[in-house]
Amino acid sequence: MQTLPKIEETLIAVIKTLPTEKQQALLEFAEFLQAKTAPKAPSKSIKDFWANADINLTEEDLSTTRKEMWANFPKDIEM
């Protein structure tokens, strides 16, 4: 296996021999690999996401919304 400086030298030498469109494709692939290996921030739970939201729903609010939601739902659906 080659050392890092040798790999960099070889890459640069190869890139210089490629036509512009192939260099562009290689750049896009390198950026893809870079994004794929970048550390990702830990995802937050839904509970944490809404923890600081200033939302106060009461059981009455939810009950009213449920009634409104189901009011126009067809009751004569055949199965």
mmCIF file of N, CA and C in Angstrom:
data_model
loop_
_atom_site.group_PDB
_atom_site.id
_atom_site.type_symbol
_atom_site.label_atom_id
_atom_site.label_comp_id
_atom_site.label_asym_id
_atom_site.label_seq_id
_atom_site.Cartn_x
_atom_site.Cartn_y
_atom_site.Cartn_z
ATOM 1 N N MET A 1 0.840 -1.180 0.000
ATOM 2 C CA MET A 1 0.000 0.000 0.000
ATOM 3 C C MET A 1 0.887 1.246 0.000
ATOM 4 N N GLN A 2 0.464 2.234 -0.740
ATOM 5 C CA GLN A 2 1.238 3.468 -0.863
ATOM 6 C C GLN A 2 1.046 4.359 0.362
ATOM 7 N N THR A 3 2.019 5.208 0.604
ATOM 8 C CA THR A 3 1.901 6.182 1.685
ATOM 9 C C THR A 3 1.040 7.344 1.203
ATOM 10 N N LEU A 4 0.538 8.133 2.137
ATOM 11 C CA LEU A 4 -0.344 9.248 1.796
ATOM 12 C C LEU A 4 0.286 10.222 0.806
ATOM 13 N N PRO A 5 1.518 10.689 1.028
ATOM 14 C CA PRO A 5 2.098 11.609 0.031
ATOM 15 C C PRO A 5 2.203 10.974 -1.356
ATOM 16 N N LYS A 6 2.521 9.689 -1.408
ATOM 17 C CA LYS A 6 2.643 9.000 -2.697
ATOM 18 C C LYS A 6 1.266 8.892 -3.368
ATOM 19 N N ILE A 7 0.235 8.605 -2.592
ATOM 20 C CA ILE A 7 -1.130 8.530 -3.138
ATOM 21 C C ILE A 7 -1.530 9.887 -3.703
ATOM 22 N N GLU A 8 -1.247 10.949 -2.960
ATOM 23 C CA GLU A 8 -1.587 12.297 -3.431
ATOM 24 C C GLU A 8 -0.856 12.631 -4.729
ATOM 25 N N GLU A 9 0.423 12.292 -4.793
ATOM 26 C CA GLU A 9 1.198 12.541 -6.015
ATOM 27 C C GLU A 9 0.617 11.771 -7.199
ATOM 28 N N THR A 10 0.294 10.512 -6.968
ATOM 29 C CA THR A 10 -0.253 9.671 -8.032
ATOM 30 C C THR A 10 -1.598 10.210 -8.497
ATOM 31 N N LEU A 11 -2.447 10.598 -7.553
ATOM 32 C CA LEU A 11 -3.752 11.163 -7.908
ATOM 33 C C LEU A 11 -3.601 12.413 -8.766
ATOM 34 N N ILE A 12 -2.739 13.309 -8.346
ATOM 35 C CA ILE A 12 -2.534 14.549 -9.100
ATOM 36 C C ILE A 12 -2.021 14.246 -10.502
ATOM 37 N N ALA A 13 -1.084 13.307 -10.605
ATOM 38 C CA ALA A 13 -0.539 12.944 -11.919
ATOM 39 C C ALA A 13 -1.625 12.365 -12.820
ATOM 40 N N VAL A 14 -2.465 11.508 -12.260
ATOM 41 C CA VAL A 14 -3.544 10.893 -13.049
ATOM 42 C C VAL A 14 -4.564 11.949 -13.454
ATOM 43 N N ILE A 15 -4.945 12.815 -12.527
ATOM 44 C CA ILE A 15 -5.939 13.860 -12.807
ATOM 45 C C ILE A 15 -5.482 14.753 -13.954
ATOM 46 N N LYS A 16 -4.205 15.086 -13.970
ATOM 47 C CA LYS A 16 -3.670 15.962 -15.018
ATOM 48 C C LYS A 16 -3.758 15.338 -16.407
ATOM 49 N N THR A 17 -3.822 14.007 -16.478
ATOM 50 C CA THR A 17 -3.899 13.343 -17.787
ATOM 51 C C THR A 17 -5.328 13.224 -18.300
ATOM 52 N N LEU A 18 -6.306 13.490 -17.448
ATOM 53 C CA LEU A 18 -7.709 13.310 -17.829
ATOM 54 C C LEU A 18 -8.259 14.549 -18.524
ATOM 55 N N PRO A 19 -9.224 14.341 -19.438
ATOM 56 C CA PRO A 19 -9.904 15.493 -20.033
ATOM 57 C C PRO A 19 -10.758 16.196 -18.963
ATOM 58 N N THR A 20 -11.126 17.432 -19.240
ATOM 59 C CA THR A 20 -11.846 18.268 -18.269
ATOM 60 C C THR A 20 -13.119 17.607 -17.752
ATOM 61 N N GLU A 21 -13.913 17.001 -18.641
ATOM 62 C CA GLU A 21 -15.178 16.397 -18.186
ATOM 63 C C GLU A 21 -14.928 15.219 -17.248
ATOM 64 N N LYS A 22 -13.835 14.487 -17.457
ATOM 65 C CA LYS A 22 -13.497 13.374 -16.554
ATOM 66 C C LYS A 22 -12.977 13.918 -15.219
ATOM 67 N N GLN A 23 -12.248 15.022 -15.266
ATOM 68 C CA GLN A 23 -11.801 15.658 -14.027
ATOM 69 C C GLN A 23 -13.006 16.118 -13.210
ATOM 70 N N GLN A 24 -14.009 16.664 -13.897
ATOM 71 C CA GLN A 24 -15.228 17.113 -13.218
ATOM 72 C C GLN A 24 -15.939 15.929 -12.575
ATOM 73 N N ALA A 25 -16.023 14.817 -13.305
ATOM 74 C CA ALA A 25 -16.671 13.618 -12.763
ATOM 75 C C ALA A 25 -15.908 13.107 -11.543
ATOM 76 N N LEU A 26 -14.591 13.139 -11.623
ATOM 77 C CA LEU A 26 -13.767 12.699 -10.501
ATOM 78 C C LEU A 26 -13.958 13.614 -9.289
ATOM 79 N N LEU A 27 -14.041 14.905 -9.532
ATOM 80 C CA LEU A 27 -14.285 15.866 -8.453
ATOM 81 C C LEU A 27 -15.628 15.593 -7.778
ATOM 82 N N GLU A 28 -16.663 15.362 -8.577
ATOM 83 C CA GLU A 28 -17.993 15.077 -8.017
ATOM 84 C C GLU A 28 -17.973 13.800 -7.188
ATOM 85 N N PHE A 29 -17.252 12.779 -7.676
ATOM 86 C CA PHE A 29 -17.157 11.526 -6.931
ATOM 87 C C PHE A 29 -16.398 11.738 -5.621
ATOM 88 N N ALA A 30 -15.320 12.521 -5.664
ATOM 89 C CA ALA A 30 -14.545 12.805 -4.453
ATOM 90 C C ALA A 30 -15.403 13.555 -3.432
ATOM 91 N N GLU A 31 -16.214 14.501 -3.904
ATOM 92 C CA GLU A 31 -17.102 15.243 -3.003
ATOM 93 C C GLU A 31 -18.170 14.328 -2.414
ATOM 94 N N PHE A 32 -18.649 13.374 -3.217
ATOM 95 C CA PHE A 32 -19.613 12.380 -2.729
ATOM 96 C C PHE A 32 -18.985 11.555 -1.608
ATOM 97 N N LEU A 33 -17.758 11.072 -1.835
ATOM 98 C CA LEU A 33 -17.068 10.289 -0.808
ATOM 99 C C LEU A 33 -16.829 11.118 0.447
ATOM 100 N N GLN A 34 -16.482 12.371 0.257
ATOM 101 C CA GLN A 34 -16.233 13.266 1.383
ATOM 102 C C GLN A 34 -17.504 13.445 2.218
ATOM 103 N N ALA A 35 -18.618 13.661 1.553
ATOM 104 C CA ALA A 35 -19.894 13.840 2.260
ATOM 105 C C ALA A 35 -20.307 12.560 2.972
ATOM 106 N N LYS A 36 -20.030 11.432 2.337
ATOM 107 C CA LYS A 36 -20.412 10.138 2.896
ATOM 108 C C LYS A 36 -19.629 9.821 4.171
ATOM 109 N N THR A 37 -18.388 10.299 4.249
ATOM 110 C CA THR A 37 -17.546 9.994 5.402
ATOM 111 C C THR A 37 -17.528 11.105 6.446
ATOM 112 N N ALA A 38 -18.210 12.209 6.177
ATOM 113 C CA ALA A 38 -18.247 13.317 7.137
ATOM 114 C C ALA A 38 -19.016 12.882 8.381
ATOM 115 N N PRO A 39 -18.550 13.288 9.550
ATOM 116 C CA PRO A 39 -19.277 12.918 10.771
ATOM 117 C C PRO A 39 -20.663 13.554 10.780
ATOM 118 N N LYS A 40 -21.621 12.770 11.200
ATOM 119 C CA LYS A 40 -23.004 13.249 11.244
ATOM 120 C C LYS A 40 -23.360 13.630 12.676
ATOM 121 N N ALA A 41 -24.105 14.695 12.791
ATOM 122 C CA ALA A 41 -24.583 15.116 14.107
ATOM 123 C C ALA A 41 -25.610 14.104 14.597
ATOM 124 N N PRO A 42 -25.572 13.774 15.864
ATOM 125 C CA PRO A 42 -26.561 12.818 16.369
ATOM 126 C C PRO A 42 -27.969 13.376 16.212
ATOM 127 N N SER A 43 -28.869 12.520 15.804
ATOM 128 C CA SER A 43 -30.245 12.973 15.609
ATOM 129 C C SER A 43 -30.946 13.085 16.964
ATOM 130 N N LYS A 44 -31.829 14.040 17.047
ATOM 131 C CA LYS A 44 -32.576 14.253 18.279
ATOM 132 C C LYS A 44 -33.862 13.436 18.237
ATOM 133 N N SER A 45 -34.328 13.084 19.393
ATOM 134 C CA SER A 45 -35.598 12.380 19.466
ATOM 135 C C SER A 45 -36.732 13.373 19.227
ATOM 136 N N ILE A 46 -37.888 12.860 18.899
ATOM 137 C CA ILE A 46 -39.066 13.710 18.691
ATOM 138 C C ILE A 46 -39.375 14.484 19.969
ATOM 139 N N LYS A 47 -39.206 13.828 21.090
ATOM 140 C CA LYS A 47 -39.465 14.488 22.378
ATOM 141 C C LYS A 47 -38.551 15.706 22.544
ATOM 142 N N ASP A 48 -37.262 15.540 22.227
ATOM 143 C CA ASP A 48 -36.324 16.663 22.325
ATOM 144 C C ASP A 48 -36.662 17.760 21.328
ATOM 145 N N PHE A 49 -37.110 17.358 20.140
ATOM 146 C CA PHE A 49 -37.439 18.316 19.089
ATOM 147 C C PHE A 49 -38.535 19.273 19.544
ATOM 148 N N TRP A 50 -39.560 18.739 20.200
ATOM 149 C CA TRP A 50 -40.705 19.551 20.618
ATOM 150 C C TRP A 50 -40.573 20.083 22.044
ATOM 151 N N ALA A 51 -39.495 19.753 22.754
ATOM 152 C CA ALA A 51 -39.355 20.117 24.169
ATOM 153 C C ALA A 51 -39.451 21.619 24.408
ATOM 154 N N ASN A 52 -38.868 22.419 23.545
ATOM 155 C CA ASN A 52 -38.863 23.871 23.757
ATOM 156 C C ASN A 52 -39.935 24.601 22.961
ATOM 157 N N ALA A 53 -40.789 23.859 22.301
ATOM 158 C CA ALA A 53 -41.868 24.489 21.532
ATOM 159 C C ALA A 53 -42.928 25.001 22.508
ATOM 160 N N ASP A 54 -43.438 26.156 22.235
ATOM 161 C CA ASP A 54 -44.445 26.747 23.115
ATOM 162 C C ASP A 54 -45.831 26.352 22.615
ATOM 163 N N ILE A 55 -46.150 25.069 22.761
ATOM 164 C CA ILE A 55 -47.436 24.543 22.303
ATOM 165 C C ILE A 55 -48.149 23.946 23.509
ATOM 166 N N ASN A 56 -49.343 24.426 23.750
ATOM 167 C CA ASN A 56 -50.130 23.925 24.873
ATOM 168 C C ASN A 56 -51.466 23.413 24.353
ATOM 169 N N LEU A 57 -51.564 22.115 24.180
ATOM 170 C CA LEU A 57 -52.802 21.502 23.710
ATOM 171 C C LEU A 57 -53.497 20.831 24.883
ATOM 172 N N THR A 58 -54.777 21.086 24.984
ATOM 173 C CA THR A 58 -55.561 20.443 26.036
ATOM 174 C C THR A 58 -56.317 19.271 25.434
ATOM 175 N N GLU A 59 -56.870 18.452 26.290
ATOM 176 C CA GLU A 59 -57.690 17.332 25.822
ATOM 177 C C GLU A 59 -58.893 17.860 25.054
ATOM 178 N N GLU A 60 -59.416 18.997 25.478
ATOM 179 C CA GLU A 60 -60.549 19.615 24.784
ATOM 180 C C GLU A 60 -60.151 20.025 23.360
ATOM 181 N N ASP A 61 -58.958 20.604 23.200
ATOM 182 C CA ASP A 61 -58.467 20.975 21.863
ATOM 183 C C ASP A 61 -58.393 19.748 20.959
ATOM 184 N N LEU A 62 -57.827 18.683 21.495
ATOM 185 C CA LEU A 62 -57.682 17.458 20.706
ATOM 186 C C LEU A 62 -59.036 16.853 20.366
ATOM 187 N N SER A 63 -59.946 16.858 21.323
ATOM 188 C CA SER A 63 -61.279 16.306 21.098
ATOM 189 C C SER A 63 -62.018 17.082 20.009
ATOM 190 N N THR A 64 -61.943 18.396 20.064
ATOM 191 C CA THR A 64 -62.581 19.243 19.051
ATOM 192 C C THR A 64 -61.991 18.972 17.672
ATOM 193 N N THR A 65 -60.685 18.867 17.608
ATOM 194 C CA THR A 65 -60.017 18.611 16.331
ATOM 195 C C THR A 65 -60.409 17.246 15.778
ATOM 196 N N ARG A 66 -60.487 16.241 16.643
ATOM 197 C CA ARG A 66 -60.908 14.906 16.190
ATOM 198 C C ARG A 66 -62.327 14.954 15.609
ATOM 199 N N LYS A 67 -63.226 15.640 16.296
ATOM 200 C CA LYS A 67 -64.610 15.740 15.815
ATOM 201 C C LYS A 67 -64.664 16.422 14.458
ATOM 202 N N GLU A 68 -63.900 17.507 14.291
ATOM 203 C CA GLU A 68 -63.862 18.210 13.006
ATOM 204 C C GLU A 68 -63.287 17.316 11.910
ATOM 205 N N MET A 69 -62.251 16.582 12.260
ATOM 206 C CA MET A 69 -61.589 15.729 11.277
ATOM 207 C C MET A 69 -62.519 14.618 10.787
ATOM 208 N N TRP A 70 -63.250 13.999 11.703
ATOM 209 C CA TRP A 70 -64.101 12.872 11.340
ATOM 210 C C TRP A 70 -65.489 13.300 10.862
ATOM 211 N N ALA A 71 -65.850 14.559 10.984
ATOM 212 C CA ALA A 71 -67.192 15.023 10.628
ATOM 213 C C ALA A 71 -67.551 14.732 9.178
ATOM 214 N N ASN A 72 -66.618 14.905 8.269
ATOM 215 C CA ASN A 72 -66.905 14.703 6.845
ATOM 216 C C ASN A 72 -66.460 13.344 6.325
ATOM 217 N N PHE A 73 -66.058 12.473 7.220
ATOM 218 C CA PHE A 73 -65.627 11.146 6.796
ATOM 219 C C PHE A 73 -66.858 10.325 6.427
ATOM 220 N N PRO A 74 -66.868 9.704 5.242
ATOM 221 C CA PRO A 74 -68.052 8.931 4.836
ATOM 222 C C PRO A 74 -68.292 7.750 5.777
ATOM 223 N N LYS A 75 -69.559 7.575 6.148
ATOM 224 C CA LYS A 75 -69.905 6.509 7.082
ATOM 225 C C LYS A 75 -70.451 5.271 6.384
ATOM 226 N N ASP A 76 -70.674 5.368 5.081
ATOM 227 C CA ASP A 76 -71.270 4.243 4.355
ATOM 228 C C ASP A 76 -70.264 3.568 3.413
ATOM 229 N N ILE A 77 -69.079 3.340 3.892
ATOM 230 C CA ILE A 77 -68.045 2.691 3.076
ATOM 231 C C ILE A 77 -68.280 1.187 3.088
ATOM 232 N N GLU A 78 -68.314 0.609 1.891
ATOM 233 C CA GLU A 78 -68.478 -0.841 1.787
ATOM 234 C C GLU A 78 -67.116 -1.503 1.748
ATOM 235 N N MET A 79 -67.020 -2.620 2.445
ATOM 236 C CA MET A 79 -65.755 -3.355 2.443
ATOM 237 C C MET A 79 -65.951 -4.731 1.904
#
